[in-house]
Amino acid sequence: MNWQEIASERKRKQEELIPPEWRIPSPPDGLLDVTAIPRTCGLLTPRELEITDTIDINVTLSKLADGTWSSEGVTRAFLKRAIIAHQLTNCLTEIFIERALKRALELDEFLKKNGRTMGPLHGLPISLKDQFCMKGLETIMGYVSWVGQVSDHDAAIVEILYELGAVPFVRTNVPQTLMWGETYNTVFGRTTNPFNRKLTSGGSSGGEGALVALRGSPIGIGTDVGGSVRIPAGFTGIYSLRPCYGRLPYQGAANTLEGQEAITSAIGPLASDISALKTFTKAVLDAKPWNKDPLVLRKPWSDTEYALTEHGGKGARLCFAVMLDNGVVRPQPPVRRAMSMLVSALTEAGHKVIDWENKLHMELHTAYVGPVFVNKEDTPANTLLSILQEHIISADDGEGYRAVCSLTGEPLLRTMMPHAVVLDPHHPWDPHPTFLDEPFANTLRNPKKGAISAYELWQVHKKKVELRKQHLDHWERTKTRTGTGRPVDAILCPVAPFPAPPHGHNRNAFYTAIWNVLDYACAAFPVTKVDPSLDLPDPSPGSFYNQEDEAVFKL
């Protein structure tokens, strides 16, 4: 079979896994917001709605622990709601209903027999991004070439979830190569945003974002190498956490750019409630994941650090630095309003807020995709920071991506625009017009050089270390402006310069990826929604930072 036939056959097999009695009518093309359908379609019973609408997973865990709710009942409820979500947004890859229900029944029997839970996540369904290998299941990760590759092992995080008593129950969609802020591949197709299907749910954990936003999962596990759990959270109105490198176990998971260790991907949870991020992270760390993954730091959960003891402790006055405009792409009106609301809330609570003085932003970002070929004297510090980031990620000039695609001849996707490669059944609308011929990030690379040598890459790594030190010093110097005797306690910035954009238009990660280069722990949280009556278009600034800044303004 050719690659198109392989992809079509695999998608057909996925659709056959949906029980006929769990199917719902397809929403009409004119219905863009599908968030009400899980509650109104009639498929979920009142108890199943109660279970899946319970936002606080600690309430769910408590009812599972005392037997009020059975794991089988909770798992079935979320399976049904996940499959509803999938029919609305195309968010799933692997569907394994019988396997999940069997696991749930085993947990119910364990509780009945032993009078205690198996672990702190006993009976809780958890969804997984399509990177986390599970024995006996394919891990396709958006590549036609990986169709049929059945895993012979469980990833370390899956092993730990089993030990903690959780129920892995579905896996979720990703973009081909993972290196996109949207979610589309030629095997499973495009994932759409449940609040407006003409908009993207983000990426690369976009399947998780759409699923969690529709309450099809109480908590999902994604990964983040440039914003991949934060962007979906920002675009779908949920919470996510991107810990530092080596905090949670990646061992045994599939990945892209394997062997690239200068800016590594990190596992992070996504959920509808912020308390879930703590519950999940603490449970995994209490399981001593360093015994399963040699790259995990031997650092247990710390209640002292969680209580912000080094930041004055409970009730202390904090100081936040706000980066509203990174000097690369100006944020649109809804984003500025959200940041203003955040600043107001903090100041009203008694905290201090100061402006973050951009430092090395572009230089760090460019390290992400390729070696620095700029005149440092003529390039602003913010531009230099992004240059470093761009060059690390593209050091092989895409050889790894092309090697995988060559196995079946599938095309290496160079755009997320609908219908650009094949007809897109999950986007029955005309694509939104584009105002950008080439993403600004691409211009930060040296297209004539191609892959760089090992020596050149070492120089980029050396520059990365230097820039991290410069940024640390810059942060420490804020002590003179905070009034607390400490440097700023955190930096607040947008996830993106816009709310969820039309498919094919999320082409940069300038607000997220630099924190990966610096390896700062990050979280994303919702503030508000777009309000057309408040978020009026800006007048033209007259001049723009670059072509992407202009395109975002016109978008």
mmCIF file of C-alpha atoms in Angstrom, residues 26-34 196-198 425-429:
data_model
loop_
_atom_site.group_PDB
_atom_site.id
_atom_site.type_symbol
_atom_site.label_atom_id
_atom_site.label_comp_id
_atom_site.label_asym_id
_atom_site.label_seq_id
_atom_site.Cartn_x
_atom_site.Cartn_y
_atom_site.Cartn_z
ATOM 1 C CA SER A 26 -22.059 15.114 13.415
ATOM 2 C CA PRO A 27 -22.587 18.777 14.267
ATOM 3 C CA PRO A 28 -23.582 20.944 11.306
ATOM 4 C CA ASP A 29 -20.774 22.944 9.730
ATOM 5 C CA GLY A 30 -22.375 26.154 10.965
ATOM 6 C CA LEU A 31 -22.174 25.074 14.617
ATOM 7 C CA LEU A 32 -18.691 26.137 15.687
ATOM 8 C CA ASP A 33 -18.939 26.017 19.502
ATOM 9 C CA VAL A 34 -19.580 22.387 20.437
ATOM 10 C CA ASN A 196 -14.724 27.307 17.742
ATOM 11 C CA ARG A 197 -13.921 24.497 15.343
ATOM 12 C CA LYS A 198 -12.464 26.938 12.823
ATOM 13 C CA PRO A 425 -12.452 16.335 6.291
ATOM 14 C CA HIS A 426 -12.183 17.923 9.751
ATOM 15 C CA HIS A 427 -12.031 21.415 8.243
ATOM 16 C CA PRO A 428 -15.009 21.718 5.874
ATOM 17 C CA TRP A 429 -14.563 25.474 5.667
#
